[in-house]
Coordinates of C-alpha atoms in Angstrom, one line a residue:
M1 CA -23.7 -30.1 28.1
S2 CA -25.9 -28.2 30.5
R3 CA -28.0 -30.0 33.1
A4 CA -31.5 -29.1 34.4
F5 CA -33.2 -29.8 37.7
I6 CA -36.9 -29.4 38.3
V7 CA -38.0 -29.4 42.0
V8 CA -41.7 -29.6 42.6
L9 CA -42.6 -28.5 46.1
D10 CA -45.9 -30.4 46.2
S11 CA -48.8 -28.0 46.9
V12 CA -46.7 -24.9 47.5
G13 CA -49.1 -22.6 45.6
C14 CA -49.1 -18.8 45.6
G15 CA -52.8 -17.9 45.1
G16 CA -54.4 -15.9 42.3
A17 CA -55.8 -18.7 40.0
P18 CA -58.3 -16.9 37.8
D19 CA -60.7 -19.9 37.9
A20 CA -60.5 -20.6 41.6
D21 CA -64.2 -19.9 42.0
Q22 CA -64.9 -23.1 40.0
F23 CA -63.1 -25.3 42.5
F24 CA -64.3 -26.1 46.1
N25 CA -63.4 -27.3 49.5
D26 CA -66.6 -28.6 51.0
T27 CA -69.0 -26.0 49.7
R28 CA -66.5 -23.1 49.9
P29 CA -65.0 -21.9 46.6
D30 CA -61.2 -21.7 46.5
T31 CA -61.4 -18.0 45.7
G32 CA -58.7 -16.2 47.8
A33 CA -56.8 -19.4 48.7
N34 CA -53.1 -18.7 48.9
T35 CA -50.8 -21.3 50.4
L36 CA -47.6 -19.3 50.7
G37 CA -49.2 -16.0 51.4
H38 CA -51.4 -17.2 54.2
I39 CA -48.6 -19.2 55.8
A40 CA -46.4 -16.0 55.8
Q41 CA -49.3 -14.0 57.3
A42 CA -49.9 -16.6 60.0
C43 CA -46.2 -16.6 60.9
A44 CA -46.1 -12.8 61.1
E45 CA -49.2 -12.8 63.4
G46 CA -47.8 -15.4 65.7
R47 CA -50.2 -18.2 64.6
A48 CA -47.5 -20.6 63.6
E49 CA -45.4 -21.1 66.7
D50 CA -45.4 -24.9 67.1
G51 CA -41.8 -26.0 66.7
R52 CA -40.7 -22.7 65.2
S53 CA -41.2 -18.9 65.8
G54 CA -41.5 -15.6 64.1
M55 CA -41.7 -14.5 60.5
L56 CA -41.5 -17.1 57.8
N57 CA -37.7 -17.4 57.1
L58 CA -36.8 -18.5 53.6
P59 CA -33.7 -16.5 52.6
T60 CA -32.7 -18.8 49.7
L61 CA -36.1 -18.8 48.0
Y62 CA -36.6 -15.1 48.8
A63 CA -33.4 -14.4 46.9
L64 CA -34.8 -16.1 43.9
G65 CA -37.9 -13.9 44.0
L66 CA -40.5 -15.8 46.1
G67 CA -41.9 -12.7 47.7
R68 CA -42.4 -11.0 44.3
V69 CA -44.1 -14.1 43.0
I70 CA -46.8 -14.1 45.6
S71 CA -47.6 -10.4 44.9
L72 CA -47.5 -11.1 41.1
A73 CA -49.8 -14.1 41.3
S74 CA -52.4 -12.8 43.8
G75 CA -51.7 -9.1 44.7
L76 CA -51.0 -10.1 48.3
Q77 CA -48.1 -8.3 49.9
A78 CA -46.9 -11.1 52.1
P79 CA -45.1 -9.9 55.2
G80 CA -41.4 -10.4 55.4
L81 CA -41.0 -11.4 51.7
G82 CA -39.6 -8.2 50.3
A83 CA -36.1 -9.2 49.4
Q84 CA -34.6 -8.0 46.1
P85 CA -34.6 -11.0 43.7
Q86 CA -31.3 -12.3 42.5
G87 CA -32.8 -15.0 40.2
R88 CA -35.6 -15.3 37.6
W89 CA -39.1 -15.3 39.0
G90 CA -42.7 -15.7 37.8
A91 CA -46.0 -17.4 38.4
A92 CA -47.6 -20.1 36.3
T93 CA -51.3 -20.6 35.6
E94 CA -52.8 -24.1 35.0
V95 CA -55.4 -24.8 32.3
S96 CA -56.1 -28.5 33.0
R97 CA -59.5 -29.0 34.8
G98 CA -58.0 -30.5 37.9
K99 CA -56.2 -29.3 41.0
D100 CA -54.4 -32.6 41.5
T101 CA -51.0 -34.2 41.2
P102 CA -51.1 -35.7 37.7
S103 CA -52.8 -32.7 36.2
G104 CA -50.2 -30.3 37.6
H105 CA -47.1 -32.5 36.8
W106 CA -48.3 -33.5 33.3
E107 CA -48.9 -29.9 32.4
L108 CA -45.6 -28.7 33.8
S109 CA -44.1 -31.3 31.5
G110 CA -45.8 -30.0 28.4
V111 CA -49.0 -32.1 28.4
P112 CA -52.2 -30.4 29.5
V113 CA -54.9 -33.0 30.4
P114 CA -57.2 -33.3 27.4
W115 CA -60.2 -34.8 29.2
D116 CA -62.3 -34.3 32.2
W117 CA -61.4 -36.5 35.1
T118 CA -63.9 -38.7 36.7
Y119 CA -64.7 -37.8 40.3
F120 CA -66.7 -39.9 42.8
P121 CA -69.8 -38.4 44.3
D122 CA -69.5 -36.9 47.8
A123 CA -72.0 -39.4 49.2
T124 CA -72.0 -42.7 51.1
P125 CA -71.7 -45.0 49.4
A126 CA -69.4 -43.2 46.9
F127 CA -68.7 -46.3 44.7
D128 CA -71.0 -48.2 42.5
D129 CA -71.9 -51.8 43.1
A130 CA -69.9 -53.1 40.2
L131 CA -66.7 -51.4 41.3
V132 CA -67.1 -52.7 44.9
A133 CA -67.7 -56.2 43.6
E134 CA -64.5 -56.0 41.6
V135 CA -62.5 -54.8 44.6
C136 CA -63.9 -57.7 46.7
R137 CA -63.1 -60.2 43.9
L138 CA -59.5 -59.1 43.6
A139 CA -59.0 -58.8 47.4
G140 CA -60.8 -62.1 48.2
T141 CA -63.0 -60.4 50.7
E142 CA -66.8 -60.3 51.3
G143 CA -66.9 -56.5 51.5
I144 CA -65.0 -53.2 51.8
L145 CA -64.8 -50.5 54.5
G146 CA -65.2 -46.8 54.0
N147 CA -66.8 -46.4 50.6
C148 CA -66.9 -42.6 51.1
H149 CA -65.0 -39.3 50.8
A150 CA -62.5 -39.1 53.7
S151 CA -59.2 -37.8 54.9
G152 CA -56.7 -40.6 54.8
I153 CA -55.3 -40.3 58.3
A154 CA -58.8 -39.8 59.8
I155 CA -60.3 -42.9 58.1
M156 CA -57.3 -45.0 59.0
N157 CA -57.8 -44.2 62.7
E158 CA -61.6 -44.6 62.4
L159 CA -61.7 -47.9 60.6
G160 CA -58.2 -49.4 61.3
A161 CA -59.4 -51.6 64.1
E162 CA -62.4 -52.9 62.1
H163 CA -60.0 -53.6 59.2
L164 CA -57.9 -55.7 61.5
R165 CA -61.0 -57.6 62.7
T166 CA -62.6 -58.2 59.2
G167 CA -59.6 -58.2 56.9
W168 CA -61.6 -55.9 54.5
P169 CA -59.7 -53.1 52.7
I170 CA -60.5 -49.5 53.6
C171 CA -61.6 -47.8 50.3
Y172 CA -62.1 -44.0 50.0
T173 CA -61.7 -41.1 47.8
S174 CA -61.4 -37.3 47.9
A175 CA -62.1 -34.2 45.8
D176 CA -59.4 -35.5 43.4
S177 CA -59.9 -38.2 40.8
V178 CA -58.5 -41.0 43.0
F179 CA -59.5 -44.4 44.4
Q180 CA -57.5 -45.0 47.6
I181 CA -57.1 -48.3 49.4
A182 CA -55.6 -48.4 53.0
A183 CA -54.6 -51.7 54.5
H184 CA -52.3 -52.9 57.3
E185 CA -48.9 -54.0 56.1
E186 CA -48.6 -57.1 58.2
A187 CA -52.2 -58.2 58.7
F188 CA -53.4 -57.6 55.2
G189 CA -49.9 -57.8 53.6
L190 CA -48.0 -55.1 51.7
E191 CA -47.6 -57.1 48.5
R192 CA -51.2 -58.1 48.5
L193 CA -52.2 -54.5 48.8
L194 CA -49.9 -53.4 46.0
M195 CA -51.2 -56.2 43.8
L196 CA -54.8 -55.3 44.5
C197 CA -54.2 -51.7 43.5
A198 CA -52.2 -52.7 40.4
D199 CA -54.9 -55.2 39.2
L200 CA -57.7 -52.6 39.9
A201 CA -56.0 -49.7 38.1
P202 CA -56.8 -50.6 34.5
L203 CA -60.5 -50.6 35.2
L204 CA -60.4 -47.2 36.9
H205 CA -58.1 -45.8 34.3
S206 CA -60.6 -46.8 31.7
R207 CA -63.2 -44.7 33.6
R208 CA -60.8 -41.7 33.6
V209 CA -60.0 -42.0 37.3
G210 CA -56.5 -40.6 37.5
R211 CA -54.9 -42.7 40.2
V212 CA -55.3 -45.8 42.4
I213 CA -53.3 -45.2 45.5
A214 CA -52.1 -47.9 48.0
R215 CA -52.0 -46.5 51.5
P216 CA -50.3 -49.0 53.8
F217 CA -50.1 -48.5 57.5
T218 CA -48.9 -50.4 60.6
G219 CA -49.6 -50.4 64.4
A220 CA -52.5 -51.2 66.6
E221 CA -55.7 -49.4 67.6
G222 CA -54.9 -46.0 68.9
A223 CA -51.4 -46.0 67.4
F224 CA -51.9 -46.6 63.6
K225 CA -49.2 -45.0 61.4
R226 CA -48.8 -44.7 57.7
T227 CA -45.7 -46.1 56.2
S228 CA -43.4 -44.9 53.4
N229 CA -44.6 -47.7 51.1
R230 CA -47.3 -45.7 49.4
R231 CA -47.6 -46.5 45.7
D232 CA -49.5 -44.5 43.1
Y233 CA -50.9 -46.3 40.0
A234 CA -51.5 -43.4 37.6
I235 CA -53.0 -43.3 34.2
E236 CA -50.4 -42.7 31.5
P237 CA -50.1 -39.2 30.0
P238 CA -51.9 -39.1 26.6
K239 CA -48.8 -38.1 24.7
P240 CA -45.0 -37.8 25.2
A241 CA -43.9 -35.3 27.8
L242 CA -40.7 -33.6 28.8
M243 CA -39.0 -36.7 30.2
D244 CA -39.9 -38.7 27.0
W245 CA -38.4 -35.8 24.9
A246 CA -35.2 -36.0 26.9
Q247 CA -34.9 -39.7 26.5
A248 CA -35.6 -39.5 22.8
D249 CA -32.5 -37.3 22.5
G250 CA -30.4 -39.8 24.4
R251 CA -30.4 -37.9 27.7
V252 CA -30.4 -39.5 31.1
V253 CA -33.5 -38.7 33.2
H254 CA -33.4 -39.0 37.0
A255 CA -36.8 -39.2 38.8
I256 CA -36.8 -38.5 42.5
G257 CA -39.8 -39.4 44.7
K258 CA -43.1 -40.2 43.2
I259 CA -42.3 -38.7 39.7
G260 CA -42.0 -42.3 38.4
D261 CA -45.5 -43.1 39.7
I262 CA -47.1 -39.9 38.3
F263 CA -45.9 -40.7 34.8
S264 CA -46.4 -44.5 35.0
H265 CA -42.6 -44.8 34.9
R266 CA -42.5 -43.6 31.3
G267 CA -39.4 -41.5 30.4
V268 CA -37.4 -42.5 33.5
S269 CA -33.8 -43.7 33.2
Q270 CA -33.1 -44.0 37.0
L271 CA -35.6 -43.9 39.9
H272 CA -34.6 -42.6 43.3
K273 CA -37.0 -43.3 46.2
G274 CA -36.9 -42.6 49.9
K275 CA -38.9 -42.9 53.1
S276 CA -39.2 -39.2 53.6
D277 CA -38.5 -35.8 51.9
A278 CA -35.3 -35.7 53.8
D279 CA -34.2 -38.8 52.0
L280 CA -35.3 -37.4 48.7
V281 CA -33.3 -34.2 49.3
Q282 CA -30.2 -36.3 49.8
H283 CA -30.8 -37.8 46.4
L284 CA -31.1 -34.3 45.0
L285 CA -27.9 -33.1 46.6
R286 CA -26.1 -36.2 45.3
L287 CA -27.3 -35.7 41.8
A288 CA -26.3 -32.1 41.9
D289 CA -22.8 -33.5 42.3
Q290 CA -23.1 -36.6 40.1
A291 CA -25.8 -36.3 37.4
E292 CA -24.5 -36.7 33.9
D293 CA -23.8 -33.9 31.5
G294 CA -27.1 -33.0 29.7
A295 CA -29.2 -34.9 32.2
L296 CA -32.7 -33.9 33.4
T297 CA -33.5 -34.4 37.1
F298 CA -37.2 -34.2 38.1
C299 CA -37.9 -34.2 41.8
N300 CA -41.2 -34.2 43.8
L301 CA -41.2 -33.4 47.5
V302 CA -44.6 -34.6 48.7
E303 CA -44.6 -33.9 52.4
F304 CA -45.6 -30.3 52.2
D305 CA -48.9 -31.6 50.8
S306 CA -49.4 -34.9 52.6
L307 CA -48.2 -34.1 56.1
Y308 CA -49.1 -30.4 56.4
G309 CA -51.5 -29.2 53.7
H310 CA -54.2 -31.8 53.9
P311 CA -54.2 -31.9 57.8
R312 CA -54.2 -28.0 57.7
D313 CA -51.1 -27.8 59.9
V314 CA -49.8 -24.2 59.4
S315 CA -46.8 -24.5 61.8
G316 CA -45.7 -27.8 60.3
Y317 CA -45.9 -26.4 56.7
A318 CA -43.9 -23.4 57.8
R319 CA -41.3 -25.6 59.4
A320 CA -41.0 -27.8 56.3
L321 CA -40.5 -24.8 54.1
E322 CA -37.8 -23.4 56.3
T323 CA -36.1 -26.8 56.5
F324 CA -36.1 -27.1 52.7
D325 CA -34.8 -23.6 52.3
L326 CA -31.6 -24.6 54.1
A327 CA -31.2 -27.6 51.9
A328 CA -31.9 -25.5 48.8
A329 CA -28.9 -23.3 49.6
D330 CA -26.7 -26.4 49.8
F331 CA -28.2 -27.7 46.6
L332 CA -27.6 -24.5 44.7
S333 CA -24.0 -24.3 45.9
R334 CA -23.3 -27.7 44.1
L335 CA -24.6 -26.7 40.7
K336 CA -22.1 -26.5 37.8
P337 CA -21.7 -23.6 35.4
G338 CA -24.4 -23.9 32.8
D339 CA -26.9 -25.7 35.0
I340 CA -30.3 -24.4 35.9
A341 CA -32.5 -25.3 38.8
L342 CA -36.2 -24.6 38.6
F343 CA -38.4 -24.6 41.7
T344 CA -42.2 -24.8 41.2
A345 CA -45.4 -26.5 42.5
D346 CA -48.2 -28.6 41.0
H347 CA -51.2 -27.0 42.8
G348 CA -52.0 -25.4 46.2
N349 CA -53.1 -26.8 49.5
D350 CA -53.6 -23.8 51.8
P351 CA -53.3 -25.0 55.4
T352 CA -55.4 -22.0 56.6
W353 CA -58.3 -23.0 54.3
S354 CA -61.5 -24.9 55.1
G355 CA -61.8 -28.5 54.2
T356 CA -58.9 -30.9 53.6
D357 CA -58.5 -30.9 49.9
H358 CA -56.1 -29.1 47.5
T359 CA -56.8 -25.5 46.6
R360 CA -56.8 -24.1 43.1
E361 CA -53.8 -21.6 42.8
R362 CA -51.1 -20.3 40.6
V363 CA -47.7 -21.7 41.4
P364 CA -44.2 -20.1 41.8
V365 CA -41.6 -20.4 39.1
L366 CA -38.2 -19.7 40.5
V367 CA -35.1 -20.2 38.4
A368 CA -31.4 -20.3 39.5
G369 CA -28.6 -20.3 36.9
A370 CA -30.5 -18.2 34.3
G371 CA -29.7 -14.7 35.4
Q372 CA -32.0 -12.2 37.0
G373 CA -35.4 -10.7 36.2
E374 CA -39.1 -11.1 36.1
I375 CA -40.6 -13.9 34.0
G376 CA -44.1 -12.6 34.7
L377 CA -47.3 -14.6 34.5
C378 CA -46.7 -17.7 32.4
A379 CA -48.3 -21.1 31.6
F380 CA -47.5 -24.4 33.2
V381 CA -46.4 -25.7 29.8
D382 CA -43.9 -22.9 29.6
V383 CA -41.9 -24.7 32.3
A384 CA -41.4 -27.7 29.9
A385 CA -40.6 -25.5 27.0
S386 CA -38.0 -23.6 28.9
V387 CA -36.2 -26.6 30.3
A388 CA -36.3 -28.3 26.9
T389 CA -34.8 -25.2 25.3
H390 CA -32.1 -25.0 28.0
L391 CA -31.2 -28.6 27.4
G392 CA -31.2 -28.2 23.6
L393 CA -33.9 -30.9 23.1
S394 CA -35.4 -31.5 19.7
E395 CA -39.0 -31.3 21.1
T396 CA -40.1 -28.3 23.2
G397 CA -43.9 -28.9 23.3
P398 CA -46.7 -26.3 23.1
G399 CA -45.3 -23.8 25.6
R400 CA -43.0 -20.8 25.1
S401 CA -39.5 -20.6 26.7
F402 CA -39.1 -17.8 29.3
L403 CA -35.3 -18.3 29.4

């Protein structure tokens, strides 16, 4: 039986979302945001020279049609991306009312979000007294730190020393539907932090807050550093999604990275974690060699988003894309006849944009192993329908296959 691999390059959007004017970074609408297009422009103009140089160099993804995707999605003719496509290529548009990780992944898996997420006000304090009291009760502390919208690295550096002095957890949110808790792995305790987030999650899920995220860090004042032990406690999808469909038909489902967390570990046969995207790519390469006939492998590579998108690091984002492109060539060389590999994203996070939050964008759909040609503009749910059709699953969801 054929196998299928979905690789989500977290935040690698391609612009052109028709409703971008309804989403904001600070007070600026996301109209015109274009993660890939603007990175390519910055590289061509010599504005992304830290640790790399010259035009954005992605020969593997270009060969699948990446340059054509940017033009299709947004009309932008990105410099250096004019290679003739050898794969299938298109751009997907999201309908869920969120530019966040769960919304994007669920919809790619055939389940658009049927409700409006709850977002915390961009004010200080951001959290109501009842929620703060519950955090304190569960944590066994007299108070919390933060209680605001913040960038995670910035608030860790700003309040980390006070956290060590008081023992109070650092609680913050963003433009996404999230409640994040940062705490020191040794001083506060990793297991204590994870238990706090797990115990708090049901309350926040009942309020339609999408995720409670544990953000552990180590180090001392002036040298704090996040660790790889992040954990997302996400609300469950409201109905069965692609991985559930595959399991119902007796298929093995491999989840790489935070896919398990995003789907509350539903529909996962085997979970493959790592300390970095480099570790996760090694799992992807291994599974290209070893995954069972008929298996579905679903991979999320988060560092494009977390390390380079949110901090608005254009050079770092370009380096990460070029590093992945080399790995993608190795990965594709390992596929077996009949396999497909689909590269996409869950939202945008334009590192040239204002603010620090995700940007509302269309996302690339690049398919290897399914011939050549333009897919055109499609829906996020069409990804699930196409993969399900390729695997011969009984359920294909609300989308239409483009294969």
